[in-house]
XYZ file of C-alpha atoms in Angstrom:
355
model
C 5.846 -6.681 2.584
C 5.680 -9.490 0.256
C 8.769 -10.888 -1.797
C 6.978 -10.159 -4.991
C 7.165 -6.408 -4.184
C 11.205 -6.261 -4.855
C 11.335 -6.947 -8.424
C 8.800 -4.081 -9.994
C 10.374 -1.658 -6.790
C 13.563 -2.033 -8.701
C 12.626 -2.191 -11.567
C 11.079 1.400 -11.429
C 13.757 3.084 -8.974
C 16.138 1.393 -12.048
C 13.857 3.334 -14.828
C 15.360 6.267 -15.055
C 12.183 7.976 -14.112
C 10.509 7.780 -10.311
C 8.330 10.900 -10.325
C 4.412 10.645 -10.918
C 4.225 8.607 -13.963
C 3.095 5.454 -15.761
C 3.471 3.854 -12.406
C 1.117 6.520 -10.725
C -1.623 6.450 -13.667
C -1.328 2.260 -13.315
C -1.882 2.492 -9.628
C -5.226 4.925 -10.279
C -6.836 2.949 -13.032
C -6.866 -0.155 -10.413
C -8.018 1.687 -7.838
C -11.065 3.457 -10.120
C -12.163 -0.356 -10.774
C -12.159 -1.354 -7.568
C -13.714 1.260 -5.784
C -15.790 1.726 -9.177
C -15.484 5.484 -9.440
C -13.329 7.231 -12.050
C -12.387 10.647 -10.443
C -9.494 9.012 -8.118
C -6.170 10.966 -7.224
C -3.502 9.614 -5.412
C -1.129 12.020 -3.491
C 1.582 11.679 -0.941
C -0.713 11.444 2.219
C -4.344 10.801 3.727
C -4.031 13.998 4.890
C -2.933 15.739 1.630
C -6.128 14.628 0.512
C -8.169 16.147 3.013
C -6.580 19.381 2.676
C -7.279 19.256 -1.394
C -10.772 18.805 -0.239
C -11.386 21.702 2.445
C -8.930 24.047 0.227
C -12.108 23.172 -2.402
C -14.833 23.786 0.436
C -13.221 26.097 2.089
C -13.593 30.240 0.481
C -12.647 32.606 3.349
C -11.529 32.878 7.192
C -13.700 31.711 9.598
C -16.152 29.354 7.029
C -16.625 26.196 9.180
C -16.367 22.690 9.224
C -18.244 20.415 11.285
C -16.328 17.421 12.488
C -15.369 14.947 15.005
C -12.856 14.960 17.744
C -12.759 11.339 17.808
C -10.119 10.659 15.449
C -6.540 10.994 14.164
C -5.370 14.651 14.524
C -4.605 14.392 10.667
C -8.049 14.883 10.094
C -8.828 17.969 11.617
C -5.355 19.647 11.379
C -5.692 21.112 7.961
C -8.446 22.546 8.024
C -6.878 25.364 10.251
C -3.938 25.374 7.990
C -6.802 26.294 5.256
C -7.442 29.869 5.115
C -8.762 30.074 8.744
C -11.126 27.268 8.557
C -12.586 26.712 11.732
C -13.505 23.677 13.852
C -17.126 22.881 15.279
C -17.293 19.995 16.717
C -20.280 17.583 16.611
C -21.082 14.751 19.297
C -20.297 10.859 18.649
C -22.465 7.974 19.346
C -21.812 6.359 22.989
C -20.980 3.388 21.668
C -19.628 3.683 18.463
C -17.590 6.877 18.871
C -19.406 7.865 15.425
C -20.077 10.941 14.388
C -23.852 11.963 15.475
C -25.991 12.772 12.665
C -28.730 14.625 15.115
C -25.966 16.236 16.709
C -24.378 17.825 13.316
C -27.714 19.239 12.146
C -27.577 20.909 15.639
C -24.744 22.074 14.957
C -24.979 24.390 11.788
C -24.611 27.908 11.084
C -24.791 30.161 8.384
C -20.727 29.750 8.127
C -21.013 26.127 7.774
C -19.426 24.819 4.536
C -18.929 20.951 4.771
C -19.371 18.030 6.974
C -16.609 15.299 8.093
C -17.192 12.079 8.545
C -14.713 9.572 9.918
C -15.170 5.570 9.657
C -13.311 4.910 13.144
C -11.713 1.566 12.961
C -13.503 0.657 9.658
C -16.814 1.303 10.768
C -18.296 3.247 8.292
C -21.231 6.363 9.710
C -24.356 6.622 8.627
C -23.908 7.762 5.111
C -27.005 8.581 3.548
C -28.468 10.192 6.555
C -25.451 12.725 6.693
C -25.446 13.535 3.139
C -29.316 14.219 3.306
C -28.759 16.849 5.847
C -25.670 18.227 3.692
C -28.233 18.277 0.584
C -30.754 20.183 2.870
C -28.566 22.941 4.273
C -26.711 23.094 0.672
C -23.412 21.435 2.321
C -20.001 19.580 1.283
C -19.221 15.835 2.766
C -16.201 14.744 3.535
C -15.171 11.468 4.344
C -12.522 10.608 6.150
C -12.029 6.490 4.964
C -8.142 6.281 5.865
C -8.843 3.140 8.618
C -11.817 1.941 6.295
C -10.355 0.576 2.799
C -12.323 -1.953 1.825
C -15.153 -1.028 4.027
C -18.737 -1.371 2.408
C -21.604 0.595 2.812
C -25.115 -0.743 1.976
C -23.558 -3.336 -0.348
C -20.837 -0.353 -1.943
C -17.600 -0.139 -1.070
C -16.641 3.552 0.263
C -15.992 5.515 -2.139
C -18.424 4.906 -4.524
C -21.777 6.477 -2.744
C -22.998 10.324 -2.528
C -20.276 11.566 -0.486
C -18.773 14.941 -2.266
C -14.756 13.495 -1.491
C -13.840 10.413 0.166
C -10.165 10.101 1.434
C -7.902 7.081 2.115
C -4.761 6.401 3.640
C -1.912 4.407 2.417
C 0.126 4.747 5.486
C 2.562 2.197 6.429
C 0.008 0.004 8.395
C -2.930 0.481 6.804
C -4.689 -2.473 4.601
C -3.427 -0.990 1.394
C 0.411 0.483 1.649
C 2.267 2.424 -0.910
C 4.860 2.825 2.307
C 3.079 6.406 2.147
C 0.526 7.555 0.183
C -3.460 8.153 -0.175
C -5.877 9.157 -2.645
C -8.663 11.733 -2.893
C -12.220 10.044 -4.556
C -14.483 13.041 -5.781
C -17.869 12.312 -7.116
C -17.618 15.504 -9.388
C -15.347 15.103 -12.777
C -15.028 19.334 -11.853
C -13.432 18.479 -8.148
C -11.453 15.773 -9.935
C -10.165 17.905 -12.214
C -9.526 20.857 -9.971
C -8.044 18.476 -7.283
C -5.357 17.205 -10.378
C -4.417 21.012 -10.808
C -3.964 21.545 -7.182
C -1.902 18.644 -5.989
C 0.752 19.341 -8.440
C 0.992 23.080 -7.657
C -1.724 24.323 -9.804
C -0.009 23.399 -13.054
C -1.710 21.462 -15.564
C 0.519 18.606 -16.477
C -1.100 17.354 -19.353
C -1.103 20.852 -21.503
C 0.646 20.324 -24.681
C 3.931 22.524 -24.806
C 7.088 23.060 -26.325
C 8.016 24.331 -22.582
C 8.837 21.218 -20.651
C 7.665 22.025 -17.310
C 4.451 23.144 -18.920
C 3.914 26.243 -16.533
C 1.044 27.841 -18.973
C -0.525 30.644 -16.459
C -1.270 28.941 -13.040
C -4.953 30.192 -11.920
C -4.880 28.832 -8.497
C -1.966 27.984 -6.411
C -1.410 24.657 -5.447
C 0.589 21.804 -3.486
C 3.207 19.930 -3.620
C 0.924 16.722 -2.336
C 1.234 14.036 -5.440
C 2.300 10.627 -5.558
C 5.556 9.061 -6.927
C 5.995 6.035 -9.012
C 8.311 4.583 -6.617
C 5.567 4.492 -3.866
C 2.523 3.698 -6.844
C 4.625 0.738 -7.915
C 4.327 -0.513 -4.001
C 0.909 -0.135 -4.254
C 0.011 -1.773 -7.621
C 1.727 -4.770 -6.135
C 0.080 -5.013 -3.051
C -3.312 -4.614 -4.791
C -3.298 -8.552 -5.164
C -3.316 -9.079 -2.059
C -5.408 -6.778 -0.430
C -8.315 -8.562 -0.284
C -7.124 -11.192 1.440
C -5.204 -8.955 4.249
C -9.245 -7.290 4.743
C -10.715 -11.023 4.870
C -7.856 -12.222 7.397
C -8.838 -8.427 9.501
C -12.368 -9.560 9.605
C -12.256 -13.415 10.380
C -10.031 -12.115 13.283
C -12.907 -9.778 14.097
C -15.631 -12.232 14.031
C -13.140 -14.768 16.515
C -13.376 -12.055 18.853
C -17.173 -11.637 18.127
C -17.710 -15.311 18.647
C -15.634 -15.828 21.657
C -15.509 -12.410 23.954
C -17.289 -12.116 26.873
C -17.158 -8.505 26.986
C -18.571 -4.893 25.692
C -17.762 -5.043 21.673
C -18.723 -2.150 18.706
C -20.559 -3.952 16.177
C -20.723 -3.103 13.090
C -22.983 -0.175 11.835
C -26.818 -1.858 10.558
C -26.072 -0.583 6.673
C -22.379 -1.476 6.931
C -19.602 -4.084 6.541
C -16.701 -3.090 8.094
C -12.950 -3.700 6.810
C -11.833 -3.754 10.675
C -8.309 -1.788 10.939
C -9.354 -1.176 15.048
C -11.393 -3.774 16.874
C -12.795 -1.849 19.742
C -14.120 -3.060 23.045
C -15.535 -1.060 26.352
C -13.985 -1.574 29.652
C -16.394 -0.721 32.127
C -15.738 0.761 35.659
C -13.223 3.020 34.975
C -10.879 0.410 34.676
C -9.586 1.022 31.335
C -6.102 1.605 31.935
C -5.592 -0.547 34.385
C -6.692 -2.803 31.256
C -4.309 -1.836 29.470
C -1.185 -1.903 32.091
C -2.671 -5.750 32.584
C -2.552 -6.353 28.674
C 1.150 -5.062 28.805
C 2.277 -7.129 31.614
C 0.990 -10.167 29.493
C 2.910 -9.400 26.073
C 0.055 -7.934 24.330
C -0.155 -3.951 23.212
C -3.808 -2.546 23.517
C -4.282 1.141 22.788
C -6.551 3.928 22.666
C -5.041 4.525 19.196
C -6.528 8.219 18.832
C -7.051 11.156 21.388
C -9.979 12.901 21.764
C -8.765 16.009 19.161
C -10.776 18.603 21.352
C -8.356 18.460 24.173
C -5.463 19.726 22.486
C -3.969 22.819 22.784
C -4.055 23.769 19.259
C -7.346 23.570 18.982
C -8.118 25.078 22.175
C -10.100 27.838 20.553
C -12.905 25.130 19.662
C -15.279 24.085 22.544
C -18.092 22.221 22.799
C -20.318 20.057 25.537
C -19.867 16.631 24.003
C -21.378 13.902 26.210
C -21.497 11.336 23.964
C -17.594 11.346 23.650
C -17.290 11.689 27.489
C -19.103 8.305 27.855
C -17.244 6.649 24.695
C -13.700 8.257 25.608
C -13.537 6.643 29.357
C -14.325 3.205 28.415
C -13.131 2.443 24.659
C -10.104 0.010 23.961
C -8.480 -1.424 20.615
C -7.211 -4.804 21.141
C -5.089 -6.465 17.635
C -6.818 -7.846 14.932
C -4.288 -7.310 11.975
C -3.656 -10.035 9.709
C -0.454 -11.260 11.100
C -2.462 -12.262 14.326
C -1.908 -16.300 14.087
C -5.087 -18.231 15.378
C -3.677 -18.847 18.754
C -2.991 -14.997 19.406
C -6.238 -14.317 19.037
C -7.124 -17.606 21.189
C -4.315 -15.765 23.967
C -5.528 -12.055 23.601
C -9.288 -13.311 23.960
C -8.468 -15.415 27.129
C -6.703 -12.209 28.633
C -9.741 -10.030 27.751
C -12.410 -12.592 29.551
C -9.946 -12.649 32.596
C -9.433 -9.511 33.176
């Protein structure tokens, strides 16, 4: 965290007022001109977000979602916690671990409601081909964006294409902090609007009243999922310097590019990615033994995410997923944050071609 951060912090825990305020609004209108998209709402998670947008997609028990399993559990969590969503699951690209556009066309019933689509590592899917089979089958799209701020698709940053709601994380690692925090993007002003209702409980904050809690009649219950000032304030700061943090992620990415000798996932053909996971492919089925040898030399590599279709809780949800088999036994994230120095990278390359 910067040095520059401590003096607005205190300044706004000192205010008198650390609820969703001025702070709040400040830390949206950057965000709408960055991403260049008005309808932005932060809240207190990545994962409040997505559950503001299947509680929108979502209408009754047993509507499904199509999804991947190759992510963060956050993603795919609430939509069982949202009246009795239910989980298909759709194949991921081999190499990539991206979700499979041929495979979620497969995939859809007369219960489907919406589409996920997760960026894995900054890598952002193929967009437009997803959102054309949404259009055709009269479909929601979700994306899930939280490793992929700053990611840009077809010359756009995410966030500002045809996706119905876009999420991102502010977690405490990700390119953009607010310590925690994320933000909902909608492309309709209705979902915007409905999505400000619903993250504050359903009340409408901005109603003129003599009552000060301004609880005119609620027509849809809410959550308690908005952002503070206190972590908005953290995040208006680090706003200057988030393009650099993205710029150091990717010059460590193309080191690795230039200087690896082994299996790496490049970047998708319409894509630029923003690089939170640089993922490579140990062949052989020696994997973890790859990673046990990366330990024993100081470094910590990771699988980072489960497959999601393997635990219990969402044991009711099966599917024959060979793509995932092939991309789950090989696939390893090595660092390539921005705090890597230049002979890190240099030391976790020469480990890699070793090995």
């Amino acid at each position: 965290m910067p040095e520059s951060v401590k003096k607005p912090l205190i300044d706004t825990l000192m205010s008198g007022y650390i609820g969703q305020g001025p702070r709040v609004e400040e830390f949206e209108s950057l965000l709408s001109k960055w991403i260049r998209n008005s309808n932005v709402l932060t809240v207190n998670a990545g994962t409040s977000a997505l559950h503001l947008a299947y509680h929108m997609i979502i209408e009754n028990s047993g509507d499904e979602i199509i999804t991947t399993p190759m992510t963060c559990t956050a993603t795919n969590t609430p939509i069982v916690n949202t009246k009795g969503g239910k989980i298909v699951w759709a194949d991921v690209d081999p190499y990539t671990g991206l979700i499979d556009p041929d495979d979620i066309e497969k995939k859809i019933t007369p219960r489907t409601k919406g589409i996920v689509m997760v960026h894995l590592g900054g890598n952002p899917c193929d967009i437009d081909r997803i959102n054309e089979i949404a259009k055709k089958h009269n479909l929601k799209t979700i994306e899930d964006a939280a490793h992929a701020f700053g990611s840009t698709y077809k010359g756009r940053r995410l966030g500002n294409n045809t996706s119905d709601f876009v999420m991102f994380s502010f977690q405490a690692i990700k390119h953009l902090t607010t310590i925690d925090g994320g933000a909902l993007i909608t492309k309709s002003k209705d979902d915007y609007k409905r999505g400000k209702l619903l993250r504050w409980y359903g009340i409408d904050r901005e109603i003129k009243s003599e009552d000060l809690r301004c609880e005119e009649d609620v027509k849809e219950a809410g959550y308690k999922f908005h952002m503070n000032d206190v972590c908005a304030v953290v995040g208006v700061e680090m706003m200057k310097y988030v393009e650099e943090i993205i710029a150091k992620h990717r010059a460590n990415a193309k080191f690795y590019n230039d200087n690896l000798k082994v299996d790496y996932v490049k970047e998708s053909s319409d894509g630029k990615s923003a690089y939170w996971m640089y993922t490579i492919h140990i062949k052989g089925g020696r994997r973890d033994e790859f990673i046990r040898y990366m330990k024993d030399n100081g470094v910590l590599v990771s699988k980072v995410h489960s497959r999601n279709d393997t635990h219990t809780m969402f044991k009711d949800f099966k599917a024959e997923l060979p793509g995932l088999e092939e991309y789950y036994k090989s696939m390893c994230s090595i660092p390539v944050g921005w705090w890597l120095a230049e002979k890190e990278c240099v030391k976790i390359a020469d480990l890699v071609n070793k090995f």
